[in-house]
PDB file of C-alpha atoms and ligand atoms in Angstrom:
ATOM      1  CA  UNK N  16      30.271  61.116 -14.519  1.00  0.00           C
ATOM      2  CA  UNK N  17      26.552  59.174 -13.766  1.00  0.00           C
ATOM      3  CA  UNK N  18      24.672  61.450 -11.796  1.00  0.00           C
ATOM      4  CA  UNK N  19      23.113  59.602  -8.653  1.00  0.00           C
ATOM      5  CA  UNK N  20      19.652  57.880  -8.925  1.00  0.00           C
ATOM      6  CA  UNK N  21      18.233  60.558  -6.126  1.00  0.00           C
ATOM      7  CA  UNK N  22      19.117  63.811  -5.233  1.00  0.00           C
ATOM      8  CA  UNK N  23      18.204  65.950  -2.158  1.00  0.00           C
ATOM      9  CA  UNK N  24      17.077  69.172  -3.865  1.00  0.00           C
ATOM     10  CA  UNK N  25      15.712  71.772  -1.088  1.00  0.00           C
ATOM     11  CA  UNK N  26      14.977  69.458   1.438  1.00  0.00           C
ATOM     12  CA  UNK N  27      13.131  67.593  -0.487  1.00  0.00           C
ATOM     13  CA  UNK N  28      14.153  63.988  -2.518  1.00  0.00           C
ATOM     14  CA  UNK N  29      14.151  63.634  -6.420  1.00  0.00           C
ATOM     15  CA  UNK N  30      14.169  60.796  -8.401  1.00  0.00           C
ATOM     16  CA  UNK N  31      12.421  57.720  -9.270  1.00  0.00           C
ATOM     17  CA  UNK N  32      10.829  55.250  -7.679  1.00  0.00           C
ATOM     18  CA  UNK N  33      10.629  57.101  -4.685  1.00  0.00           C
ATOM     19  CA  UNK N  34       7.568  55.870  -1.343  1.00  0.00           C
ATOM     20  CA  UNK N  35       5.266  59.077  -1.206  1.00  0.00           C
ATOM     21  CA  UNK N  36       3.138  59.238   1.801  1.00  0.00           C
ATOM     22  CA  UNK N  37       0.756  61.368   3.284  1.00  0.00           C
ATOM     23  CA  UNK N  38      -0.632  61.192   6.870  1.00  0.00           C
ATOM     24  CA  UNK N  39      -4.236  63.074   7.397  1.00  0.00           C
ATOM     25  CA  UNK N  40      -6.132  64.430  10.408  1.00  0.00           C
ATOM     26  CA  UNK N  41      -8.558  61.294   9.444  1.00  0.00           C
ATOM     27  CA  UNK N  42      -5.695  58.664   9.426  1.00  0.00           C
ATOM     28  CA  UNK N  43      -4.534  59.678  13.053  1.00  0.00           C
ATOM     29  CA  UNK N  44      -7.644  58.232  14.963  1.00  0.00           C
ATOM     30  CA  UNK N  45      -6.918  58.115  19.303  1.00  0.00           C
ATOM     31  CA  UNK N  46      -3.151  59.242  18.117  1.00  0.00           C
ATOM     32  CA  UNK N  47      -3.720  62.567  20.013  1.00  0.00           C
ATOM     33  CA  UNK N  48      -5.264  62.856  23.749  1.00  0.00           C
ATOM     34  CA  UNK N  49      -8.102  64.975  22.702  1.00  0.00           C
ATOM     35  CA  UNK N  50      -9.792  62.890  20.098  1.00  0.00           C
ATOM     36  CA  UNK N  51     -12.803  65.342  20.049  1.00  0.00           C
ATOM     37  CA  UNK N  52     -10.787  67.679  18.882  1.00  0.00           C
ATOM     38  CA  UNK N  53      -9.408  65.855  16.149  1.00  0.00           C
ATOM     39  CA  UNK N  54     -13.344  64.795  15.080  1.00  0.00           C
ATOM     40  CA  UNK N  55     -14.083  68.259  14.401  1.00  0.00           C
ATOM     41  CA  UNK N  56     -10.638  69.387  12.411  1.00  0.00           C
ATOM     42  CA  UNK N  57     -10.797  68.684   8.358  1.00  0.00           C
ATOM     43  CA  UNK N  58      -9.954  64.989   8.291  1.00  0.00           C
ATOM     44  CA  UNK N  59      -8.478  65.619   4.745  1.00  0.00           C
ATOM     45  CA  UNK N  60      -5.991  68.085   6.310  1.00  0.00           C
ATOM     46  CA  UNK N  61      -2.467  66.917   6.098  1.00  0.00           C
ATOM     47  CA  UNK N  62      -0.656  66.771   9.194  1.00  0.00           C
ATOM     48  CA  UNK N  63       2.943  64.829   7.562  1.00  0.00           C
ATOM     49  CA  UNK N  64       4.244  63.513   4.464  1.00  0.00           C
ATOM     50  CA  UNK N  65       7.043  61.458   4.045  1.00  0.00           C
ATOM     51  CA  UNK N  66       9.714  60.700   0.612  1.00  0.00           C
ATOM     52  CA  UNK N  67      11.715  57.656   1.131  1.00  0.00           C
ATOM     53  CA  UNK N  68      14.423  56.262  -1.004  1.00  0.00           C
ATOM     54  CA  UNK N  69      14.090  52.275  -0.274  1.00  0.00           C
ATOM     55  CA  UNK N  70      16.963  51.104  -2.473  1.00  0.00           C
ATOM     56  CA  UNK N  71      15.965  47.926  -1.298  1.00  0.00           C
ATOM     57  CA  UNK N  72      13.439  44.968  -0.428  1.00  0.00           C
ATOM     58  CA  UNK N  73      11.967  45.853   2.667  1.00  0.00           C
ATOM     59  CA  UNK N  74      13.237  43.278   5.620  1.00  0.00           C
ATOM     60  CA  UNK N  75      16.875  43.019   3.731  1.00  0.00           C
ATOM     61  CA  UNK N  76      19.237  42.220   6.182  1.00  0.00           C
ATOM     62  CA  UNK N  77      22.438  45.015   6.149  1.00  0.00           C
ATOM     63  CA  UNK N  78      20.622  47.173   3.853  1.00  0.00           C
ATOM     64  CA  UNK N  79      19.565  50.827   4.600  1.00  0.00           C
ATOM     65  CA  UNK N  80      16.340  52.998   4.267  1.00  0.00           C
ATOM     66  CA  UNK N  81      16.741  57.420   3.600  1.00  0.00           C
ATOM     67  CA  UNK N  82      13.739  59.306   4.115  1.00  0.00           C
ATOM     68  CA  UNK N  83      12.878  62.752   4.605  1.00  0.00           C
ATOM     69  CA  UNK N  84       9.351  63.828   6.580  1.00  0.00           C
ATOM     70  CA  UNK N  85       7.874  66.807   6.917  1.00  0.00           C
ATOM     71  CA  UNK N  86       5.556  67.867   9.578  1.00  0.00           C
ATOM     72  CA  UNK N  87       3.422  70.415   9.168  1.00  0.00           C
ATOM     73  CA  UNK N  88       2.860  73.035  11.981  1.00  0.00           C
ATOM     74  CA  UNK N  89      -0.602  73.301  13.558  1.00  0.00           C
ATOM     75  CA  UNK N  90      -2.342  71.524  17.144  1.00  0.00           C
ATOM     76  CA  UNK N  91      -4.940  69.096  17.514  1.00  0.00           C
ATOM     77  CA  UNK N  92      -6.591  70.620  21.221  1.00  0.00           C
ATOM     78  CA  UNK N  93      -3.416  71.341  22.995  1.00  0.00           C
ATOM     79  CA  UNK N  94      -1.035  68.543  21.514  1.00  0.00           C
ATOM     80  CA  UNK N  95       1.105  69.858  18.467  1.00  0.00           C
ATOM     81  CA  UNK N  96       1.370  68.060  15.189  1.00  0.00           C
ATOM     82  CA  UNK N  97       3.067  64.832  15.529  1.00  0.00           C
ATOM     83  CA  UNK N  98       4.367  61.422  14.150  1.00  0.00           C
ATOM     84  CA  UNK N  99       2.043  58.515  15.205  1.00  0.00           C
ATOM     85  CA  UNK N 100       5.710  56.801  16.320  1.00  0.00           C
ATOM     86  CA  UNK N 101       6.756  53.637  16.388  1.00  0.00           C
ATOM     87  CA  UNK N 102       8.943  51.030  18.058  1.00  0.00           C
ATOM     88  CA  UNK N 103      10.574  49.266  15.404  1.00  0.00           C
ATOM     89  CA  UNK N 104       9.221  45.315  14.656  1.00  0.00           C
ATOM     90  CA  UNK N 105      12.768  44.046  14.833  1.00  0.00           C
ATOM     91  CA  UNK N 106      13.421  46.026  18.230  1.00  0.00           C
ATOM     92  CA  UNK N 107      16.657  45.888  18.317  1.00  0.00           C
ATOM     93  CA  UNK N 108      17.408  48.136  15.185  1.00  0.00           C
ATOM     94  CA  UNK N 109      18.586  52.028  15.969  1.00  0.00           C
ATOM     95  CA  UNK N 110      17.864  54.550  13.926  1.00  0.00           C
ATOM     96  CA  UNK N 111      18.776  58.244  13.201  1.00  0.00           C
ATOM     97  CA  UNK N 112      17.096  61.114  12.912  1.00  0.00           C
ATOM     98  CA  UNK N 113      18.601  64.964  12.118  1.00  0.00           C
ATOM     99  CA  UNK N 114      16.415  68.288  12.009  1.00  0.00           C
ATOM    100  CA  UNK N 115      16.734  69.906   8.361  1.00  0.00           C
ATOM    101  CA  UNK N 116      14.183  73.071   8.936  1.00  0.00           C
ATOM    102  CA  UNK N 117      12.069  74.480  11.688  1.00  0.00           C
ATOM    103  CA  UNK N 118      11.796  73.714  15.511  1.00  0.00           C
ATOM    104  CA  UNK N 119      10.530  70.514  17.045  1.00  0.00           C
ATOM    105  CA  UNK N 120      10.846  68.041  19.997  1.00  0.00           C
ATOM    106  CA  UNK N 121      11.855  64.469  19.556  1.00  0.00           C
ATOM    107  CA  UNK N 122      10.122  62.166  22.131  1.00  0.00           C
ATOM    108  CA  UNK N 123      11.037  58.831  22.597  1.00  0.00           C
ATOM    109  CA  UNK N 124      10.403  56.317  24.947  1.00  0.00           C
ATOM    110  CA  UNK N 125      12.128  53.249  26.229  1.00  0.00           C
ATOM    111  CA  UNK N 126      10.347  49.818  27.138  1.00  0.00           C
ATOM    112  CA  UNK N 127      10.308  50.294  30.967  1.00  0.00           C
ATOM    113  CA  UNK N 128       8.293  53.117  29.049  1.00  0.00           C
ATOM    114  CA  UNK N 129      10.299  56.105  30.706  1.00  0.00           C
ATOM    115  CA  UNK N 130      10.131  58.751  28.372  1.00  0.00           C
ATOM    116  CA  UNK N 131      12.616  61.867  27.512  1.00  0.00           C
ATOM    117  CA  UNK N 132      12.571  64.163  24.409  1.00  0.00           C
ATOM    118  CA  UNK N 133      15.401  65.728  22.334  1.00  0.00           C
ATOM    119  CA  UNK N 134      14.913  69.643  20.749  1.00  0.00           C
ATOM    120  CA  UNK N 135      15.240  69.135  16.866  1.00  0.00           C
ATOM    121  CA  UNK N 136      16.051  71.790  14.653  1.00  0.00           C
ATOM    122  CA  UNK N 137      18.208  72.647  11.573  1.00  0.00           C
ATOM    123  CA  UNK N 138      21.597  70.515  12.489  1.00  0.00           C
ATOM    124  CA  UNK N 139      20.544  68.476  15.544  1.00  0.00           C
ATOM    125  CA  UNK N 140      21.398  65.096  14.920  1.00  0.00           C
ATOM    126  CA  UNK N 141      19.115  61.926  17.069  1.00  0.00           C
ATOM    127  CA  UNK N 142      20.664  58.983  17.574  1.00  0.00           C
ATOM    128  CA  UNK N 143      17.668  56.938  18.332  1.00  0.00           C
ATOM    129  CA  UNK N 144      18.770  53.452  20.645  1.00  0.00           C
ATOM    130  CA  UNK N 145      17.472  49.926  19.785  1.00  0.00           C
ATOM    131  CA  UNK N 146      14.365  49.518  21.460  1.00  0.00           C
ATOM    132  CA  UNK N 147      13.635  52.997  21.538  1.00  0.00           C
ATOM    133  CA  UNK N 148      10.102  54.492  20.619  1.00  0.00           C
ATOM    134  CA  UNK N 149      10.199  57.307  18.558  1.00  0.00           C
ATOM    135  CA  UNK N 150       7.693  60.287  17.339  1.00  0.00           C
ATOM    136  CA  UNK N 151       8.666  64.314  16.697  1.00  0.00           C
ATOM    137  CA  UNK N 152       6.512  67.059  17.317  1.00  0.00           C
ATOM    138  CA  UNK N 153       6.451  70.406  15.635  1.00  0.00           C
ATOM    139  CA  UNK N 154       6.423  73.046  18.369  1.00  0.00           C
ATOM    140  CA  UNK N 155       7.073  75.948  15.513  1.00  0.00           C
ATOM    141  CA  UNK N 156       4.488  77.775  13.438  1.00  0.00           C
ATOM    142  CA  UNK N 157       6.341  76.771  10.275  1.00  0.00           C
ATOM    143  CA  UNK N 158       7.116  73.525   8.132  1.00  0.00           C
ATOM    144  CA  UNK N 159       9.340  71.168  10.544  1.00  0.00           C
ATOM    145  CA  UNK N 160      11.506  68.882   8.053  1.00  0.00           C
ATOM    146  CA  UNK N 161      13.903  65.574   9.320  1.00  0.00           C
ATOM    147  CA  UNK N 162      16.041  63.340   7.429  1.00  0.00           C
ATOM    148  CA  UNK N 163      15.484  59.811   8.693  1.00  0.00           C
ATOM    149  CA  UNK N 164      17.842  56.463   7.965  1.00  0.00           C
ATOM    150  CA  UNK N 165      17.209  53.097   9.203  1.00  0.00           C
ATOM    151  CA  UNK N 166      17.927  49.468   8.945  1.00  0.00           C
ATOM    152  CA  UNK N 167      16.013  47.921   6.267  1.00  0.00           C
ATOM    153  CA  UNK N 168      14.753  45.252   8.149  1.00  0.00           C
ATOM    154  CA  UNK N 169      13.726  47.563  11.188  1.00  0.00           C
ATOM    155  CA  UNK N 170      10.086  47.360  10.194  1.00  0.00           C
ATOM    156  CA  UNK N 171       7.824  49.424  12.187  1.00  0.00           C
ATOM    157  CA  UNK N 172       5.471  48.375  15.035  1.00  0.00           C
ATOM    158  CA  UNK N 173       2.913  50.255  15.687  1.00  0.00           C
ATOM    159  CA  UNK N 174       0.497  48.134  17.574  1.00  0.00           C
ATOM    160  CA  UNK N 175       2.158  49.070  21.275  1.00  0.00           C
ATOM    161  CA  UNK N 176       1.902  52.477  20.521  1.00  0.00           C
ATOM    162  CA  UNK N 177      -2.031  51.913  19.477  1.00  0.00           C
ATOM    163  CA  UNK N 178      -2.323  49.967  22.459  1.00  0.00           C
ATOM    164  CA  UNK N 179      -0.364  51.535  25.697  1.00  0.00           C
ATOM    165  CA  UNK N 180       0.983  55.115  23.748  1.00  0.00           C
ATOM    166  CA  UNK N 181       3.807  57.080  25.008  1.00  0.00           C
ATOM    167  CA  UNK N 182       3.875  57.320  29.365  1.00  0.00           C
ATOM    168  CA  UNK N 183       3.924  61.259  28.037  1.00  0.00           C
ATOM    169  CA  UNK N 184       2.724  63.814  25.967  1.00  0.00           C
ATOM    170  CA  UNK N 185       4.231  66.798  24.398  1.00  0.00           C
ATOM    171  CA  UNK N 186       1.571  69.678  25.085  1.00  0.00           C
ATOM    172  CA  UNK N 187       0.999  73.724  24.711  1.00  0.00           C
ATOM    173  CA  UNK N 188       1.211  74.979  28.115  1.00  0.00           C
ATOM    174  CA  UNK N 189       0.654  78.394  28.145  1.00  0.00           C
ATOM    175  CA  UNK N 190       2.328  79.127  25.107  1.00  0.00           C
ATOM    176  CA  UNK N 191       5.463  76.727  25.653  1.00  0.00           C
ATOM    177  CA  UNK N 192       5.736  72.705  25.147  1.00  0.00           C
ATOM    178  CA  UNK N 193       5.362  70.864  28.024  1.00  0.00           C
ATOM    179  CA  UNK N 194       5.759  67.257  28.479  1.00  0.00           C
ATOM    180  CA  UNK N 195       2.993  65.789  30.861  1.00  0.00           C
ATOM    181  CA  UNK N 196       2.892  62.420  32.037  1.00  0.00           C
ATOM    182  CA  UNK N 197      -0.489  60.666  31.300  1.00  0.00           C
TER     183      UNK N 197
HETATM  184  C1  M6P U  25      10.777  58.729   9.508  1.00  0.00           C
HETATM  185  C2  M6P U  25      11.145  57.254   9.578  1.00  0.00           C
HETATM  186  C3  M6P U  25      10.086  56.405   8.892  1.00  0.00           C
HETATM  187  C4  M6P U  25       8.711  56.747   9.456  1.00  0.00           C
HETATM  188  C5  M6P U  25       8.421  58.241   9.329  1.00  0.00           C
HETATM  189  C6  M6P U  25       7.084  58.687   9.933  1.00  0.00           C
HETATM  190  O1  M6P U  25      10.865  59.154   8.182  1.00  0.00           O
HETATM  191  O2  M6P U  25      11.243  56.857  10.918  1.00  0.00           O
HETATM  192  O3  M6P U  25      10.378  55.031   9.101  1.00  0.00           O
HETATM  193  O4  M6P U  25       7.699  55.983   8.805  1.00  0.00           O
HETATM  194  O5  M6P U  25       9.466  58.957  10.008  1.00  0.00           O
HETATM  195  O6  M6P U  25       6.915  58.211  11.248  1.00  0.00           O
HETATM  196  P1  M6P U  25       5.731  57.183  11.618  1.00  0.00           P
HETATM  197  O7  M6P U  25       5.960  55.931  10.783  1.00  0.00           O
HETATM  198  O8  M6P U  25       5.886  56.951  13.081  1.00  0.00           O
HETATM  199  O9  M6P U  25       4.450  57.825  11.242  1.00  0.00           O
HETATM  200 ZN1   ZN U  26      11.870  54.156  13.147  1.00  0.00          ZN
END
């Protein structure tokens, strides 16, 4: 028997023709609240990467994105390591997310922007609702990993987020992860 075109070895995916990204301190400019701190980390440090299996064309109606990210540990000022996040272009796609390794907090955000989060770690499965922002923090001092799938046509829109960001932000308060209003 054929073996498949991608394989999840480790949480990690194998195969060809797989979308490799990284995300740097430098990429992630006003994403956190204390941007001053984020200026004097290493820009070149990297804060996520993401594997994606996109089986196919991006904006194909029925068909279905895989991805794996994973989120390093570490803070920028108070705020832990996080997603930018996104609301997706075509808002009314859903999406879900499930925690492979380490501990983190899902935050999303509706658009009457009230905000709630979701603890993520090895087994927790996120069923993220249509027009539903979405980021994950890692609250942990090791790698965070989550498996991702979503509608190929989803798209992601991250202009609003730019713009107006999350009502609320996941921070270290006193040793334990807050979430703070802004
Ligand atoms: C998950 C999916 C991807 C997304 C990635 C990183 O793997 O939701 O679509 O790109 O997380 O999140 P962001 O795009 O917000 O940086
Ligand atoms: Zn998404």
């Amino acid at each position: 028997m054929k073996t498949t075109a991608i394989q999840i070895i480790k949480n990690s995916l194998q195969g060809e023709a797989l979308l490799k990204k990284n995300t740097c301190i430098g990429d992630l400019k006003n994403v956190f609240v204390d941007e001053a701190a984020r200026i004097a980390l290493p820009q070149e440090r990297i804060v996520y990467e993401v594997e994606a299996y996109l089986p196919v064309k991006e904006g194909t109606e029925g068909g279905l994105f895989w991805g794996i990210t994973k989120l390093y540990p570490g803070k920028v000022g108070n705020e832990y390591h996080m997603t930018r996040g996104h609301f997706h272009a075509q808002s009314d796609r859903a999406e879900y997310y499930w925690g492979l390794e380490g501990d983190g907090v899902l935050i999303l955000m509706d658009r009457k922007r009230y905000t709630w989060v979701e603890e993520m770690k090895p087994g927790s499965l996120h069923y993220i609702p249509a027009h539903t922002a979405h980021r994950v923090a890692n609250t942990g001092n090791t790698m965070l990993s989550f498996a991702a799938c979503w509608p190929a046509d989803a798209g992601h829109d991250y202009e609003e987020i730019a713009k107006n960001g999350f009502s609320a932000r996941l921070l270290d308060t006193e040793g334990s992860p807050k979430l703070k209003s802004v």
